[in-house]
Short mmCIF file of C-alpha atoms in Angstrom, two decimals:
data_model
loop_
_atom_site.label_atom_id
_atom_site.label_comp_id
_atom_site.label_asym_id
_atom_site.label_seq_id
_atom_site.Cartn_x
_atom_site.Cartn_y
_atom_site.Cartn_z
CA MET A 1 -9.57 -0.45 -2.03
CA ARG A 2 -13.25 -0.01 -1.81
CA ILE A 3 -16.04 -2.64 -1.54
CA HIS A 4 -16.77 -4.86 1.16
CA ARG A 5 -17.72 -8.46 1.58
CA GLY A 6 -19.15 -9.66 4.91
CA GLY A 7 -19.25 -13.04 6.59
CA PRO A 8 -20.25 -14.54 9.92
CA ALA A 9 -18.92 -12.76 12.88
CA VAL A 10 -16.27 -14.60 14.75
CA ALA A 11 -14.65 -13.59 17.90
CA GLY A 12 -10.97 -12.81 17.74
CA ILE A 13 -8.63 -10.02 18.08
CA ALA A 14 -6.91 -8.15 15.24
CA LEU A 15 -3.96 -10.40 14.63
CA CYS A 16 -0.64 -8.86 13.91
CA LEU A 17 0.85 -7.65 17.13
CA GLY A 18 3.95 -5.59 16.62
CA ALA A 19 6.20 -8.35 17.64
CA LEU A 20 4.70 -10.72 15.12
CA VAL A 21 4.77 -8.46 12.12
CA ALA A 22 8.18 -7.03 12.66
CA CYS A 23 9.55 -10.28 11.33
CA ASN A 24 11.60 -10.16 8.20
CA GLY A 25 9.01 -11.62 6.68
CA SER A 26 -4.68 -0.85 2.39
CA SER A 27 -7.92 5.35 -1.05
CA GLY A 28 -10.87 3.49 -1.83
CA THR A 29 -10.99 0.90 0.72
CA SER A 30 -7.42 0.89 1.60
CA GLY A 31 -5.54 2.56 4.23
CA GLY A 32 -4.23 -0.41 5.87
CA GLY A 33 -7.73 -1.20 5.34
CA GLU A 34 -9.51 2.06 5.48
CA ALA A 35 -12.46 3.00 3.37
CA ALA A 36 -11.37 5.92 1.36
CA GLY A 37 -14.45 7.89 0.83
CA PRO A 38 -15.38 9.52 -2.52
CA PRO A 39 -14.55 9.07 -5.09
CA THR A 40 -14.90 5.36 -4.61
CA ALA A 41 -14.39 5.13 -7.37
CA GLY A 42 -6.16 -7.19 -22.71
CA ALA A 43 -3.97 -9.36 -20.35
CA ALA A 44 -0.64 -7.73 -19.99
CA SER A 45 2.64 -9.28 -20.82
CA PRO A 46 5.58 -8.69 -18.45
CA GLY A 47 6.34 -5.48 -20.14
CA ALA A 48 2.82 -4.36 -20.90
CA GLY A 49 1.97 -0.75 -20.18
CA GLY A 50 5.19 0.65 -21.50
CA GLY A 51 7.71 1.93 -19.06
CA LYS A 52 11.40 1.29 -18.79
CA SER A 53 12.79 -1.77 -17.18
CA PRO A 54 13.66 -0.91 -13.54
CA ALA A 55 17.38 -0.75 -12.74
CA SER A 56 16.92 -3.41 -10.07
CA ALA A 57 15.88 -5.84 -12.91
CA GLN A 58 19.23 -5.17 -14.42
CA GLY A 59 21.24 -6.15 -11.36
CA ASP A 60 21.35 -2.80 -9.61
CA ALA A 61 23.87 -3.28 -6.79
CA ARG A 62 23.34 -0.08 -4.87
CA SER A 63 23.06 -0.60 -1.14
CA LEU A 64 20.37 0.29 1.39
CA ASP A 65 22.47 -1.07 4.29
CA GLY A 66 20.94 -0.26 7.66
CA LYS A 67 17.81 1.42 6.35
CA VAL A 68 14.59 0.44 8.14
CA ILE A 69 11.63 0.08 5.89
CA VAL A 70 8.04 -0.98 6.81
CA ILE A 71 5.81 -2.44 4.13
CA ASP A 72 2.08 -2.49 4.82
CA PRO A 73 0.07 -4.92 2.60
CA GLY A 74 -3.40 -3.56 2.63
CA HIS A 75 -6.25 -5.52 4.22
CA ASN A 76 -6.09 -9.28 4.95
CA GLY A 77 -7.63 -12.51 3.72
CA GLY A 78 -9.60 -13.29 6.89
CA ASN A 79 -11.24 -9.89 7.17
CA ALA A 80 -14.42 -10.69 5.36
CA ASP A 81 -15.29 -13.53 7.82
CA HIS A 82 -14.83 -11.22 10.78
CA PRO A 83 -17.06 -8.16 10.26
CA SER A 84 -17.56 -7.37 13.94
CA GLU A 85 -13.82 -7.33 14.48
CA ILE A 86 -12.83 -5.23 11.53
CA ASN A 87 -15.70 -2.82 11.83
CA ARG A 88 -14.67 -1.99 15.45
CA GLN A 89 -13.92 1.77 15.65
CA VAL A 90 -10.45 2.99 16.43
CA LYS A 91 -9.18 6.60 17.06
CA ILE A 92 -7.20 7.94 14.07
CA GLY A 93 -6.11 11.30 15.56
CA ASN A 94 -8.96 13.45 14.28
CA GLY A 95 -11.91 11.11 14.60
CA SER A 96 -12.70 7.37 14.41
CA LYS A 97 -12.69 4.76 11.58
CA ALA A 98 -13.13 1.04 11.25
CA CYS A 99 -10.25 -1.07 12.49
CA ASP A 100 -9.78 -2.45 8.87
CA THR A 101 -11.78 -3.32 5.74
CA THR A 102 -12.00 -6.12 3.26
CA GLY A 103 -10.72 -4.32 0.18
CA THR A 104 -11.81 -4.69 -3.42
CA GLU A 105 -11.28 -7.28 -6.15
CA THR A 106 -11.16 -7.57 -9.93
CA ARG A 107 -14.28 -8.71 -11.86
CA ALA A 108 -12.55 -12.04 -12.29
CA GLY A 109 -12.27 -12.37 -8.47
CA TYR A 110 -8.65 -11.49 -7.88
CA THR A 111 -8.61 -9.85 -4.46
CA GLU A 112 -6.86 -6.71 -3.34
CA HIS A 113 -5.64 -8.43 -0.18
CA ALA A 114 -3.91 -11.18 -2.31
CA PHE A 115 -2.48 -8.59 -4.62
CA THR A 116 -1.01 -6.40 -1.82
CA TRP A 117 0.43 -9.50 -0.07
CA ASP A 118 2.13 -10.79 -3.21
CA VAL A 119 3.65 -7.38 -4.23
CA SER A 120 4.76 -6.72 -0.60
CA LYS A 121 6.65 -10.00 -0.40
CA ARG A 122 8.32 -9.37 -3.74
CA LEU A 123 9.28 -5.83 -2.72
CA ALA A 124 10.57 -6.97 0.71
CA GLY A 125 12.82 -9.53 -0.98
CA ILE A 126 14.36 -6.89 -3.28
CA LEU A 127 14.91 -4.37 -0.46
CA ARG A 128 16.49 -7.00 1.74
CA SER A 129 18.84 -8.02 -1.03
CA ARG A 130 20.07 -4.46 -0.96
CA GLY A 131 20.70 -4.50 2.76
CA ALA A 132 17.54 -2.91 4.11
CA LYS A 133 15.87 -4.12 7.30
CA VAL A 134 12.27 -4.75 6.24
CA SER A 135 9.18 -5.50 8.27
CA LEU A 136 5.68 -6.31 7.11
CA THR A 137 2.56 -5.29 9.08
CA ARG A 138 1.02 -8.73 8.65
CA LYS A 139 2.51 -12.23 8.60
CA ASP A 140 0.16 -13.96 6.09
CA ASP A 141 -2.92 -13.49 3.89
CA LYS A 142 -5.45 -15.47 5.89
CA SER A 143 -5.63 -13.71 9.20
CA VAL A 144 -7.55 -10.65 10.47
CA GLY A 145 -6.34 -7.07 10.50
CA PRO A 146 -4.30 -5.66 12.02
CA CYS A 147 -6.13 -2.39 12.69
CA VAL A 148 -4.96 0.67 10.78
CA THR A 149 -3.59 2.08 14.00
CA GLU A 150 -1.48 -1.00 14.59
CA ARG A 151 -0.08 -0.82 11.10
CA ALA A 152 1.08 2.78 11.73
CA ALA A 153 2.39 1.92 15.23
CA LEU A 154 4.82 -0.72 13.84
CA GLY A 155 6.71 1.87 11.73
CA ASN A 156 6.70 4.22 14.68
CA ARG A 157 8.17 1.63 17.12
CA LEU A 158 10.90 0.62 14.63
CA LYS A 159 11.61 4.28 13.88
CA ALA A 160 11.43 3.38 10.22
CA ASP A 161 13.25 5.51 7.67
CA ALA A 162 10.23 5.03 5.39
CA ALA A 163 6.94 3.21 5.28
CA LEU A 164 4.60 2.32 2.31
CA SER A 165 0.99 1.01 2.42
CA ILE A 166 0.26 -0.93 -0.73
CA HIS A 167 -3.22 -1.04 -2.23
CA ALA A 168 -5.29 -1.28 -5.43
CA ASP A 169 -8.35 0.82 -5.90
CA GLY A 170 -12.01 -0.15 -6.58
CA ALA A 171 -13.23 2.93 -8.44
CA SER A 172 -15.59 3.28 -11.41
CA ALA A 173 -14.62 1.03 -14.33
CA SER A 174 -13.86 4.18 -16.45
CA GLY A 175 -11.15 5.19 -14.01
CA HIS A 176 -7.68 3.95 -14.69
CA GLY A 177 -4.10 4.63 -13.57
CA PHE A 178 -2.32 4.86 -10.21
CA HIS A 179 -1.99 7.47 -7.55
CA ILE A 180 -0.04 8.13 -4.34
CA ILE A 181 -1.75 9.28 -1.16
CA GLU A 182 0.29 11.64 1.03
CA PRO A 183 -0.59 12.82 4.56
CA LEU A 184 -1.93 16.25 5.47
CA SER A 185 -0.93 17.45 8.93
CA ILE A 186 -3.37 16.91 11.72
CA GLY A 187 -0.84 18.15 14.32
CA ARG A 188 0.45 14.92 15.80
CA ASN A 189 2.02 13.84 12.46
CA SER A 190 3.28 17.28 11.39
CA GLU A 191 6.94 16.35 11.49
CA MET A 192 6.54 13.47 8.95
CA VAL A 193 4.54 15.37 6.36
CA SER A 194 7.44 16.98 4.46
CA GLY A 195 9.44 13.70 4.44
CA SER A 196 6.33 11.81 3.24
CA ALA A 197 5.91 14.26 0.31
CA GLU A 198 9.50 13.50 -0.74
CA LEU A 199 8.91 9.77 -0.41
CA GLY A 200 5.69 10.07 -2.36
CA GLU A 201 7.30 11.84 -5.27
CA ALA A 202 10.14 9.42 -5.48
CA LEU A 203 7.73 6.44 -5.44
CA ARG A 204 5.45 8.14 -8.01
CA ASN A 205 8.23 8.81 -10.46
CA ALA A 206 9.77 5.34 -10.13
CA TYR A 207 6.43 3.57 -10.43
CA HIS A 208 5.36 5.51 -13.41
CA GLU A 209 8.72 5.01 -15.20
CA GLY A 210 9.09 1.35 -14.25
CA THR A 211 5.53 0.06 -14.94
CA GLY A 212 4.24 2.49 -17.60
CA ILE A 213 0.94 2.65 -15.75
CA PRO A 214 -0.42 6.23 -16.30
CA TYR A 215 -1.29 8.74 -13.60
CA SER A 216 -4.90 8.30 -12.29
CA ASN A 217 -7.49 9.97 -14.44
CA TYR A 218 -9.97 10.19 -11.68
CA LEU A 219 -8.19 11.30 -8.52
CA GLY A 220 -5.26 13.32 -7.52
CA LYS A 221 -3.07 15.86 -9.33
CA LYS A 222 -0.23 14.25 -11.36
CA ALA A 223 -0.95 11.10 -9.29
CA ILE A 224 -0.59 12.85 -5.97
CA ASP A 225 -3.64 13.03 -3.54
CA ARG A 226 -3.29 14.43 -0.01
CA ARG A 227 -5.65 13.36 2.81
CA ASP A 228 -6.15 13.73 6.52
CA ASP A 229 -8.78 10.90 6.98
CA LEU A 230 -6.55 7.77 6.89
CA GLY A 231 -5.42 6.45 10.22
CA GLY A 232 -2.46 4.79 8.58
CA LEU A 233 -1.07 8.23 7.80
CA ASN A 234 -2.56 10.27 10.66
CA MET A 235 -1.05 7.98 13.33
CA SER A 236 2.35 7.66 11.73
CA THR A 237 5.29 9.61 12.99
CA VAL A 238 7.66 8.41 10.22
CA PRO A 239 7.63 9.23 6.53
CA LYS A 240 4.74 7.18 5.02
CA VAL A 241 2.49 7.14 1.99
CA PHE A 242 -0.07 4.90 0.32
CA ILE A 243 -0.04 3.72 -3.21
CA GLU A 244 -3.09 2.73 -5.22
CA CYS A 245 -1.32 0.66 -7.84
CA GLY A 246 -4.23 0.74 -10.22
CA ASN A 247 -7.97 0.35 -10.41
CA MET A 248 -9.14 -3.21 -10.11
CA GLN A 249 -12.54 -2.36 -11.60
CA ASN A 250 -10.86 -1.21 -14.86
CA LYS A 251 -10.16 -4.04 -17.21
CA GLY A 252 -6.79 -2.82 -18.44
CA ASP A 253 -5.48 -2.10 -14.96
CA ALA A 254 -6.92 -5.38 -13.64
CA ASP A 255 -5.20 -7.45 -16.28
CA LYS A 256 -1.87 -5.96 -15.33
CA LEU A 257 -2.33 -6.29 -11.62
CA SER A 258 -3.42 -9.95 -12.08
CA SER A 259 -0.21 -10.84 -13.89
CA ALA A 260 2.57 -12.33 -11.67
CA SER A 261 5.21 -11.03 -14.02
CA PHE A 262 3.78 -7.58 -13.90
CA ARG A 263 3.59 -7.66 -10.11
CA GLN A 264 7.36 -8.33 -10.08
CA ARG A 265 7.76 -5.25 -12.25
CA ILE A 266 5.70 -3.33 -9.69
CA ALA A 267 7.94 -4.46 -6.92
CA GLU A 268 11.08 -3.65 -8.78
CA SER A 269 9.77 -0.15 -9.61
CA LEU A 270 8.83 0.56 -5.99
CA ALA A 271 12.26 -0.63 -4.86
CA GLU A 272 13.74 2.02 -7.17
CA GLY A 273 11.56 4.65 -5.50
CA PHE A 274 12.90 3.67 -2.09
CA GLN A 275 16.42 3.77 -3.47
CA THR A 276 15.98 7.24 -4.73
CA TYR A 277 14.44 8.48 -1.43
CA LEU A 278 16.92 6.69 0.90
CA GLY A 279 20.01 6.60 -1.24
#
């Protein structure tokens, strides 16, 4: 989630209006695109990294009928070419932050925004197959934004049962593993903090078991970090967390995140986390 590429400024307005993104369809620099602040910190086969095969991969038929879930794929493919737009400051409840950011990428050039978009689409498909009503905060991987505040606002408008912002980190190459970011109360979001903690624990356990990716060795305690500087969490009124699925600057993590079959495994594991929380 860290890093930032710039490009020529082009006029335009942060794309995804709530009506657009509510279709059925980014912590380092994540946060629906927020820069996370310090620490900024061999190719895997489908089952690489250990972990048990998620129940969904075995034809889990449990139902999420009627549950409303918002998936927020961090960043967007057009952000780098619109620096003036994504650097615009927005109010996040206890201060201001950039509307969005560009995200990070692996050393081989696989971008965080492409990763989050791919995993989000896979996850949405699994959840919909179980009866959930799923909305994504952006409609493609070539537009700009939306701002972190708009990403939170979608879940609020839909009165989502749960929301997840998907990212990958850009920390030091020595750092590896995943972590969940949960909200701290800033007052306006106080009622969603306890539910977010439950959601975070369910997703952490399912992700760790299903993918075999270890807990982060550089941030958080048992893969849980709590923050009050991310607009995507501060402005949410529904249970919501972020996940940093791995560190794109670490070769082992990058190899896994770059594998399509492993991204499917990620999606299946996250679906199990939602199943535990909402079931």
